[in-house]
Short mmCIF file of C-alpha atoms and ligand atoms in Angstrom, two decimals:
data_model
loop_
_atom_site.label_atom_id
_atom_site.label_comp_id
_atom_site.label_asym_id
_atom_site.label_seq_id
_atom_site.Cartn_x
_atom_site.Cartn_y
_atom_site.Cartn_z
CA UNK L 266 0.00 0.00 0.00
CA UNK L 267 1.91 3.04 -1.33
CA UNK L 268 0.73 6.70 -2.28
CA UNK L 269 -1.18 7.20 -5.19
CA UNK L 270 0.47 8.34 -8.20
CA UNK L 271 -0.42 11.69 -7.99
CA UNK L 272 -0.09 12.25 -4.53
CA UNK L 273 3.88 10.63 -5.00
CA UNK L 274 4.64 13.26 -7.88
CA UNK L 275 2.99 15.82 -5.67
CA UNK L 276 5.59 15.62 -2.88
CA UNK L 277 8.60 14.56 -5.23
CA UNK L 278 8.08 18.29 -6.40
CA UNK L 279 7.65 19.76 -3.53
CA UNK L 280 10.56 18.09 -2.11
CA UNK L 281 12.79 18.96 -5.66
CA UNK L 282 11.63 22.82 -6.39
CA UNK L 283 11.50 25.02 -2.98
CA UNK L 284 10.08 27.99 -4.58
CA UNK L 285 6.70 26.16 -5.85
CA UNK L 286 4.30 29.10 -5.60
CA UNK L 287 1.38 26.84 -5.14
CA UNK L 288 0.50 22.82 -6.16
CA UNK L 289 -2.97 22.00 -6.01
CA UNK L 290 -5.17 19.06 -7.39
CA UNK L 291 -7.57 20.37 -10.20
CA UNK L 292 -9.40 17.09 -10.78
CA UNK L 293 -8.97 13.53 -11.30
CA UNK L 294 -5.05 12.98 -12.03
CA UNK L 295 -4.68 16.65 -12.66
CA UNK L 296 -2.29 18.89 -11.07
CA UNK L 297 -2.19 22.53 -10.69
CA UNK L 298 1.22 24.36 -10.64
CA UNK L 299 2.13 27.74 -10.20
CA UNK L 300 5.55 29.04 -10.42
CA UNK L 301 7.69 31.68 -10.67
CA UNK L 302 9.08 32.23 -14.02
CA UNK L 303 12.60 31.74 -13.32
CA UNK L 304 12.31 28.03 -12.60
CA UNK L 305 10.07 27.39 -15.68
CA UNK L 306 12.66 26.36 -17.77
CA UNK L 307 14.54 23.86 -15.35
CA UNK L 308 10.81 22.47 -14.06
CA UNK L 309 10.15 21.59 -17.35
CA UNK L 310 13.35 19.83 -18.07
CA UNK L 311 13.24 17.93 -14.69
CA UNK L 312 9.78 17.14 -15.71
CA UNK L 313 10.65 15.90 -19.21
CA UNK L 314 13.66 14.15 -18.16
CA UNK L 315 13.50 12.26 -14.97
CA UNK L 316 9.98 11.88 -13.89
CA UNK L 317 8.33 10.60 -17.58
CA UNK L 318 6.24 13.62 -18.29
CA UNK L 319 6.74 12.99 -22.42
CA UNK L 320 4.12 15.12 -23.99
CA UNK L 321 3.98 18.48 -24.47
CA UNK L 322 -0.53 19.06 -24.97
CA UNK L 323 -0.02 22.91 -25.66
CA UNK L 324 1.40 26.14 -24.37
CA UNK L 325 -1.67 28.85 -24.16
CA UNK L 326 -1.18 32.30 -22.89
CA UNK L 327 -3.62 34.10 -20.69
CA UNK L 328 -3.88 37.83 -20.36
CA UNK L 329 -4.53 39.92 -17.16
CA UNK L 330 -4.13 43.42 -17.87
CA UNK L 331 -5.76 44.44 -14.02
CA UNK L 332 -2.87 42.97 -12.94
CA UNK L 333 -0.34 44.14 -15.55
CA UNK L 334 0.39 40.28 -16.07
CA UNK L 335 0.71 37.72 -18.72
CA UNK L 336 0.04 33.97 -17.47
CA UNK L 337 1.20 31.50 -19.15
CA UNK L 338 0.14 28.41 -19.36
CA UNK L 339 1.96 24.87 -20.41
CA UNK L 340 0.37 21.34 -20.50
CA UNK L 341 1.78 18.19 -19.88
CA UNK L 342 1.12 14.65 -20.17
CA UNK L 343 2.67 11.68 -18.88
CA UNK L 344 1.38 8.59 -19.73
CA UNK L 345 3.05 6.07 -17.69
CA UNK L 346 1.62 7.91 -14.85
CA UNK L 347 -1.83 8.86 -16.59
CA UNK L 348 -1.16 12.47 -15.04
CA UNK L 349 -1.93 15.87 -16.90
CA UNK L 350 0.20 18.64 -15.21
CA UNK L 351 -0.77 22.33 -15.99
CA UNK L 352 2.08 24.73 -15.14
CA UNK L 353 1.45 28.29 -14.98
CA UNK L 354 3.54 31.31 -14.38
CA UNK L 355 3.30 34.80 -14.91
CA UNK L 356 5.59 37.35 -16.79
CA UNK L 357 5.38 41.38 -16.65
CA UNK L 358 3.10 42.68 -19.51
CA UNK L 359 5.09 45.49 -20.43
CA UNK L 360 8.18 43.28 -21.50
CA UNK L 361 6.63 39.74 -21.65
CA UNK L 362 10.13 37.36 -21.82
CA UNK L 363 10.63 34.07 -21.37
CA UNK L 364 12.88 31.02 -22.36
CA UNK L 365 11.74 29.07 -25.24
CA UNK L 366 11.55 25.40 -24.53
CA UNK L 367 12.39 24.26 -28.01
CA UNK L 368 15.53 22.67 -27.50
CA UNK L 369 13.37 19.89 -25.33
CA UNK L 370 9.83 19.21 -27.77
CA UNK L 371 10.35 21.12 -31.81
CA UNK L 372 6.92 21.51 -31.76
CA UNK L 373 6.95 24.12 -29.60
CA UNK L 374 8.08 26.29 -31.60
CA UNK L 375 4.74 26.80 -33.38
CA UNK L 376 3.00 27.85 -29.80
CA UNK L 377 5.90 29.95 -29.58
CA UNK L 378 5.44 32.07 -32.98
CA UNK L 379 1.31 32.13 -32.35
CA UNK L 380 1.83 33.58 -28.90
CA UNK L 381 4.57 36.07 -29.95
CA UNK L 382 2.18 37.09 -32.63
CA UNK L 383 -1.16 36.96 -31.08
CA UNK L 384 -0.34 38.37 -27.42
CA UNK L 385 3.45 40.02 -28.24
CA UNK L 386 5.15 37.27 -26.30
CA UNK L 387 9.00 36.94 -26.51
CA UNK L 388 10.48 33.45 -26.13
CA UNK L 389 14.13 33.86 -26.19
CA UNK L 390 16.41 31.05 -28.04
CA UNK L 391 13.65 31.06 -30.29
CA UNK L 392 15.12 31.81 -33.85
CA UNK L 393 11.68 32.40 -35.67
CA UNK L 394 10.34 34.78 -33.33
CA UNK L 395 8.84 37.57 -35.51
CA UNK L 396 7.75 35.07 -38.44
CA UNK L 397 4.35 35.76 -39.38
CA UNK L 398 2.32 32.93 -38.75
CA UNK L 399 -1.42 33.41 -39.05
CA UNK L 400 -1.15 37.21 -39.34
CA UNK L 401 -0.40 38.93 -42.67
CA UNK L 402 0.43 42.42 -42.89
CA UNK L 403 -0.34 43.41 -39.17
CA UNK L 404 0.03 46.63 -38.33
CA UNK L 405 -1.97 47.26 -34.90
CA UNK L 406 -1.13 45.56 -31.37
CA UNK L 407 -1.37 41.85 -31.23
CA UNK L 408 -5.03 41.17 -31.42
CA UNK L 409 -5.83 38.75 -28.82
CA UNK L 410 -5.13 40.99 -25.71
CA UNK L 411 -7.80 41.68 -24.14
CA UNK L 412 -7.06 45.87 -24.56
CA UNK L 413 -7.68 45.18 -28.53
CA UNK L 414 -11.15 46.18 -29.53
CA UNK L 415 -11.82 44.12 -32.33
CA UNK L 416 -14.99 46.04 -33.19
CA UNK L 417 -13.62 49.25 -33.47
CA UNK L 418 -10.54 47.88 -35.62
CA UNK L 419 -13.22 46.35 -38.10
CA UNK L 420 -15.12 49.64 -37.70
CA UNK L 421 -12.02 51.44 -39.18
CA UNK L 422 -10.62 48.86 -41.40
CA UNK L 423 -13.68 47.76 -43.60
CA UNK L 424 -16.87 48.96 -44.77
CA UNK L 425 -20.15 47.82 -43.91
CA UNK L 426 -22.83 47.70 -46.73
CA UNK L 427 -25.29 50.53 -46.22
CA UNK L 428 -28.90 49.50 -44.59
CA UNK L 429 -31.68 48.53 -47.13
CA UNK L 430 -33.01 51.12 -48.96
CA UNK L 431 -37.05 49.81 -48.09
CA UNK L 432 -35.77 49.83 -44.66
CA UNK L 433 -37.65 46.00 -44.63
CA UNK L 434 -36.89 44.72 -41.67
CA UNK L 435 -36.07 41.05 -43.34
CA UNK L 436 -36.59 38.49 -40.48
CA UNK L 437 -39.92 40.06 -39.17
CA UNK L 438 -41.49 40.11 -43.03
CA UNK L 439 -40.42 36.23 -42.85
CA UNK L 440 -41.46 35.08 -39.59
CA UNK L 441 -44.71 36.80 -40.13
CA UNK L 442 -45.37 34.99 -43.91
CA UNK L 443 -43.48 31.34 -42.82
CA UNK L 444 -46.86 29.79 -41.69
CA UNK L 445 -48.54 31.11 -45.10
CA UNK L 446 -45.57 29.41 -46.82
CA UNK L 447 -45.44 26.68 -45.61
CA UNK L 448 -48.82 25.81 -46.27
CA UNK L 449 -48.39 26.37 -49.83
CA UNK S 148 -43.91 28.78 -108.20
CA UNK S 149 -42.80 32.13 -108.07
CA UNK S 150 -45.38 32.82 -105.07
CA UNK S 151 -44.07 29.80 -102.93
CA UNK S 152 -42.67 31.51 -99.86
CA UNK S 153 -39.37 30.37 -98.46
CA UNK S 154 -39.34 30.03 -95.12
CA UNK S 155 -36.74 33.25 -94.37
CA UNK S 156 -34.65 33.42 -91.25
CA UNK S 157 -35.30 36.22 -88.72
CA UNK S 158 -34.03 39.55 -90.41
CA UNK S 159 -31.56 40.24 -87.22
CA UNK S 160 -30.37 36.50 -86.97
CA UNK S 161 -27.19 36.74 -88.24
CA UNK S 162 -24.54 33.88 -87.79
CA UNK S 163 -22.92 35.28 -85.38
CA UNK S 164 -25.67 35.64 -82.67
CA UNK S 165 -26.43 32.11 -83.79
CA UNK S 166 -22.74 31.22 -82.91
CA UNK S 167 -23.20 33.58 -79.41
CA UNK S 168 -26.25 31.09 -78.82
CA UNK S 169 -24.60 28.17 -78.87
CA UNK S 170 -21.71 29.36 -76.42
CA UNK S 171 -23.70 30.94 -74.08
CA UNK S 172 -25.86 27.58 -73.85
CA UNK S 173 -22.59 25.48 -73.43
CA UNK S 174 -21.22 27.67 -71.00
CA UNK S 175 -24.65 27.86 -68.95
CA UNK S 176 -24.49 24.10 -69.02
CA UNK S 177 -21.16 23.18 -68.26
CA UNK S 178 -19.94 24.69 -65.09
CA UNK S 179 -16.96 23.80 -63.65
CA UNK S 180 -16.63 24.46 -60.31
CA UNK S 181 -12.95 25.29 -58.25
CA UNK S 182 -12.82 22.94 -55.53
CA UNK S 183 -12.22 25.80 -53.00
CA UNK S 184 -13.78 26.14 -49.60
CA UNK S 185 -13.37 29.14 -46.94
CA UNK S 186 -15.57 29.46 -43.96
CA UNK S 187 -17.99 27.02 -42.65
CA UNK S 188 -20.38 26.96 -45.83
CA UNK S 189 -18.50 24.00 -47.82
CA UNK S 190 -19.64 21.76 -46.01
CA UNK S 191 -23.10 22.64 -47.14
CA UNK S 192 -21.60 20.98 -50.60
CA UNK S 193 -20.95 18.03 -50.08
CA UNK S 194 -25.25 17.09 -49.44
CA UNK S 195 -25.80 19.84 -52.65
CA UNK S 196 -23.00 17.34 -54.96
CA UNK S 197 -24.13 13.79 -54.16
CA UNK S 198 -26.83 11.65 -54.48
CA UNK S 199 -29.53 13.79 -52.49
CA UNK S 200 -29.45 16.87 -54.70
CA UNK S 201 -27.02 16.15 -57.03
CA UNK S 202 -25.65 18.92 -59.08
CA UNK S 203 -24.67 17.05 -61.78
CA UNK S 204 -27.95 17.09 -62.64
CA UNK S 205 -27.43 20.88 -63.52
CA UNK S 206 -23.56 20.27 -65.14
CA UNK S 207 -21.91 21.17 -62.57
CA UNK S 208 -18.39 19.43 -61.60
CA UNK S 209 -15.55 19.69 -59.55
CA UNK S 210 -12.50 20.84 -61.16
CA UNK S 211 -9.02 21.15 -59.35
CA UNK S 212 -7.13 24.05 -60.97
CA UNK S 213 -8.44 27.61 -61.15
CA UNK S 214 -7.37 27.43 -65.04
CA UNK S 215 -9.81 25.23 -65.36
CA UNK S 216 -12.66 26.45 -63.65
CA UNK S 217 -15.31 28.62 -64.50
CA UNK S 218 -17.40 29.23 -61.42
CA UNK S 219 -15.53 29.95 -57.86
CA UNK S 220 -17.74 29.40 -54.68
CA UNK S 221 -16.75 31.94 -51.88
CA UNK S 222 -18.66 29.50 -49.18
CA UNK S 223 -18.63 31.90 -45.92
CA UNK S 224 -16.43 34.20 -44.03
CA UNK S 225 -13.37 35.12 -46.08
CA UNK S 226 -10.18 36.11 -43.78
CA UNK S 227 -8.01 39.11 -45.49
CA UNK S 228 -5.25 35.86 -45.37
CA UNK S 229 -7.48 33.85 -47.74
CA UNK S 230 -8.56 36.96 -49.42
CA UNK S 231 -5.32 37.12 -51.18
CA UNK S 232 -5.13 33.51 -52.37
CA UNK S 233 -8.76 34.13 -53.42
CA UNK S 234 -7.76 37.16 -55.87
CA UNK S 235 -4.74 35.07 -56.98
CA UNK S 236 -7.12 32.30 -58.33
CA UNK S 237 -9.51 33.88 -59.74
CA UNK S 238 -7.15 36.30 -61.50
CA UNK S 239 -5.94 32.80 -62.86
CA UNK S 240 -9.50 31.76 -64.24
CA UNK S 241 -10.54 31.79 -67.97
CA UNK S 242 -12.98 33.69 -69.06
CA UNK S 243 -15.83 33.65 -68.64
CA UNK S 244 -15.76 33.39 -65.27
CA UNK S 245 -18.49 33.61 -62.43
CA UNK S 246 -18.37 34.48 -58.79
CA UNK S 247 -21.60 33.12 -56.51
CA UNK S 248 -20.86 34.77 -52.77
CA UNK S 249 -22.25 32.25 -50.32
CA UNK S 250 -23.67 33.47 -46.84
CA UNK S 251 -24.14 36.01 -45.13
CA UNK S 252 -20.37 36.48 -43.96
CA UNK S 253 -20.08 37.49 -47.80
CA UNK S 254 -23.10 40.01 -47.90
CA UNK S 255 -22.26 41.72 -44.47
CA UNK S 256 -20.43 40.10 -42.70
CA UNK S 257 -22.37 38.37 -40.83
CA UNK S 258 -21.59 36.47 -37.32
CA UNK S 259 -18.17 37.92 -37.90
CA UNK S 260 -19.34 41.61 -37.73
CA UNK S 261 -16.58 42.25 -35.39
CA UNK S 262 -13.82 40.39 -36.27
CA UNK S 263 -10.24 42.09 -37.11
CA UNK S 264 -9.65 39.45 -39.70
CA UNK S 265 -12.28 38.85 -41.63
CA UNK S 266 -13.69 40.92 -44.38
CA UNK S 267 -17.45 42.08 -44.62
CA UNK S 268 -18.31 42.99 -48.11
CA UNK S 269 -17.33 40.51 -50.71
CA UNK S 270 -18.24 42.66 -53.76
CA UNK S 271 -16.02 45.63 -52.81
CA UNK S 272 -12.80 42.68 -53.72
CA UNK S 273 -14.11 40.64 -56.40
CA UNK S 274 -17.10 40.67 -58.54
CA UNK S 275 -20.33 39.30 -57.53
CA UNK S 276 -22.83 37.83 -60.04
CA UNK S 277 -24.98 36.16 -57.49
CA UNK S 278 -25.84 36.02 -53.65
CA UNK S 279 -26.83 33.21 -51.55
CA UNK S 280 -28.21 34.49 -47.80
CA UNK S 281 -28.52 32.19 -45.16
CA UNK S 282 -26.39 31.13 -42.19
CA UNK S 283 -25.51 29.03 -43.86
CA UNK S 284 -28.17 28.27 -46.87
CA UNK S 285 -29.45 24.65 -47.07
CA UNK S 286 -28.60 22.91 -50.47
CA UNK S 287 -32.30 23.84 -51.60
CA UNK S 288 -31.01 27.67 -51.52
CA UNK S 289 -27.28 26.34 -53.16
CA UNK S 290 -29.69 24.84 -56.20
CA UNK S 291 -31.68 27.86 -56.55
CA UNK S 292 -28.96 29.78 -56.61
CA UNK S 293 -26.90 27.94 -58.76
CA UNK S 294 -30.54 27.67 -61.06
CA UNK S 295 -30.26 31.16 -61.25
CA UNK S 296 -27.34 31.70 -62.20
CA UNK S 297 -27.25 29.62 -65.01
CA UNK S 298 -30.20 32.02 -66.18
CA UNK S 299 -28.36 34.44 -65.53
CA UNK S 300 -25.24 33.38 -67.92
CA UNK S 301 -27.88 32.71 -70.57
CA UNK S 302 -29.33 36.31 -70.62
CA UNK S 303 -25.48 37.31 -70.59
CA UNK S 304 -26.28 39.29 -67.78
CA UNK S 305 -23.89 37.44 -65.55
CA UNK S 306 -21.06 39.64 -66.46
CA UNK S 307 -18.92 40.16 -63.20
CA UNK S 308 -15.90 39.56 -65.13
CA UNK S 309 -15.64 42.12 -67.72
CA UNK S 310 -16.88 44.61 -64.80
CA UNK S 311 -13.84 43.72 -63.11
CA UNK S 312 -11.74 44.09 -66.02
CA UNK S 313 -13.46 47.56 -66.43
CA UNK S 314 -12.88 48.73 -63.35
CA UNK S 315 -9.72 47.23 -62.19
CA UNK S 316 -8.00 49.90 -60.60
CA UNK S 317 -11.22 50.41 -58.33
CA UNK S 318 -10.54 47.09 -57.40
CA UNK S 319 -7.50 46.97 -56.95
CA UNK S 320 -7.76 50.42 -54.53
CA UNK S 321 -10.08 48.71 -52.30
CA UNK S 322 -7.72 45.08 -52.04
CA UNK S 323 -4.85 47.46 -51.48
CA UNK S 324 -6.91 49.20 -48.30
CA UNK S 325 -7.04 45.93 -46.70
CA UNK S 326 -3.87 43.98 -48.30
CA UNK S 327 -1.34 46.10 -47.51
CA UNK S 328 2.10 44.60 -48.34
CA UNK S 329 0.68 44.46 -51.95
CA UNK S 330 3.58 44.89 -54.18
CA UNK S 331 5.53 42.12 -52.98
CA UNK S 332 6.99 39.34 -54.67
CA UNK S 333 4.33 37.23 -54.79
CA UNK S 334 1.70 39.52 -55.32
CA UNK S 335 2.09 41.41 -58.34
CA UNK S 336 0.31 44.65 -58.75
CA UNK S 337 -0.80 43.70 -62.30
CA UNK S 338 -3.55 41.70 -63.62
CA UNK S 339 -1.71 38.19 -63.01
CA UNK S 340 -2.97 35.38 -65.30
S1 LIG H 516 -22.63 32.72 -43.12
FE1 LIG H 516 -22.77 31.44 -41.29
S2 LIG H 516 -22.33 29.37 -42.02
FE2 LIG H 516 -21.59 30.81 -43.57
S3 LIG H 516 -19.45 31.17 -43.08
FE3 LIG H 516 -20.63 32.77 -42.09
S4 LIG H 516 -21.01 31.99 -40.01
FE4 LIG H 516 -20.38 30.24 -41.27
#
């Protein structure tokens, strides 16, 4: 009778990274971490290497301008020990930095690129930062902070078509012939 | 037997219009369709080409190069990405050529009123020759549309692409407003075949 998985790579981390802001269970085999973003880098590798977490799922990026913060967010699988681990740490808005862990799983350098491009992100080591990616010709912030108004960029940017001329409202002239239709 | 009438041919039938006939009904009758989806409304197609409504039944085909098409779908929300490849291809086109703008993300944008990325009026980019509203329009609405377009191409009103032609540089103003980095290699300013 030993500790459950999750409970053993609970304390193993505890035990391993001092400066653990906060470890929490968010579920069923899921762990929370929070961390500060000095020791993302080497948490990851420790992760990767020596305790079987093998799968990078994604790295997502939440923004929290209240707190002029940017949170990011990695997730990670291990499948020997059927446990998802969700590491999160947060990086100054104004000059959002951060290693790139690219070196350790090539795919994320895609995350990397969308996050520089979408939220302004730097990942350092990483040599395509800049590349555009989904973006062409982008010449405002990056669009998926939350301080973007999309509406008022679509405002300026394109034209909407002019209001009908009859002034027909459209769906109340159906919805009050669809019964007369419909019986035809 | 000098009073036997011979049946004459209509005094303005000449052999050209009789020539102009028979394209226009070929060309009403053999659509060929680029294989191109953007947005949600392709998959609207796929009912509208098989078995249950069947488009064949109205000559219409898939075709896999814009050089051979005659009749590009835009099926939904267009990004100002796609928008580029989209004026690429159907620079490419022969004429004739035919644009049917599919949704209501073509006509005003629709769902997408406020998004940075997509555009919201189709016709101010390419030429429209016919509009299909819905969100998105059932394959009854695709056939009626398609239906009426094929009348259209047989009163030669359907005529989108000499429009274009004609007014190219508006065109071309309005792309540039959105598509900014224009001039670049691989997007020549000209009228690219
Ligand atoms: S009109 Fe509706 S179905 Fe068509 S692309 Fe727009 S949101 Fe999608």
């Amino acid at each position: 009778m030993g500790f459950s998985k999750l409970t053993e790579t609970k304390v193993l981390l505890k035990q391993y990274f001092k400066d653990i802001i906060s470890i929490e269970e968010g579920g069923e085999q899921r762990l929370i971490i929070d961390l500060q973003s000095k020791d993302i880098t080497s948490m990851i590798n420790h992760l990767k290497d020596f305790m079987d977490f093998k799968h990078l799922s994604m790295i997502s990026c939440v923004d929290w301008p209240e707190e002029n913060k940017f949170e990011i967010v990695y997730i990670l699988t291990s499948y020997s020990k059927n446990i998802v681990l969700m590491l999160k740490t947060k990086i100054d808005r104004k000059n959002p930095k951060l290693q790139s862990i690219m070196s350790l799983w090539p795919q994320a350098v895609t995350y990397e690129i969308e996050l520089n491009e979408m939220f302004g992100v730097f990942f350092e080591g990483n040599d395509r930062m800049g590349e555009e990616f989904i973006l062409e010709d982008w010449d405002d912030i990056p669009p998926m902070r939350r301080d973007f108004d999309s509406l008022e960029y679509a405002n300026k940017n394109f034209k909407f078509r002019d209001e009908r001329k009859d002034k027909k409202i459209i769906r109340e002239f159906i919805s009050e012939h669809y019964d007369e239709w419909r019986k035809k | 037997m000098d009073d036997l009438k011979r049946p004459t041919l209509d005094s303005d039938f000449t052999c050209d219009m009789a020539f102009n006939k028979i394209t226009k009904w070929a060309q009403k009758n053999s659509l060929w369709l680029l294989a191109y989806g953007t947005g949600c409304g392709a998959i609207e197609l796929s009912p509208t080409m098989t078995s249950r409504y069947d488009w064949s039944r109205l000559g219409i085909r898939g075709s896999a190069t814009p050089r051979q098409a005659d009749l590009l779908l835009i099926t939904g929300y267009l990004s100002t990405k796609t928008l580029k490849r989209v004026i690429r291809s159907y620079e490419q086109m022969q004429d004739p050529k035919y644009v049917i703008g599919f949704g209501s993300c073509t006509i005003n944008g629709g769902m997408y009123y406020d998004s940075y990325n997509t555009i919201k009026q189709l016709d101010l980019y390419i030429p429209v020759d016919v509009y299909i509203n819905g969100c998105m329009p059932r394959p009854e609405a695709v056939l009626s549309g398609l239906a009426y377009l094929k009348d259209k191409i047989g009163d030669k009103k359907a005529d989108g692409w000499i429009k274009y032609k004609q007014n190219f540089e508006w065109y071309r103003e309005n792309q540039k407003k959105i598509l900014k980095s224009f001039n670049g290699d691989n997007m020549p300013d000209k009228y690219n075949w």
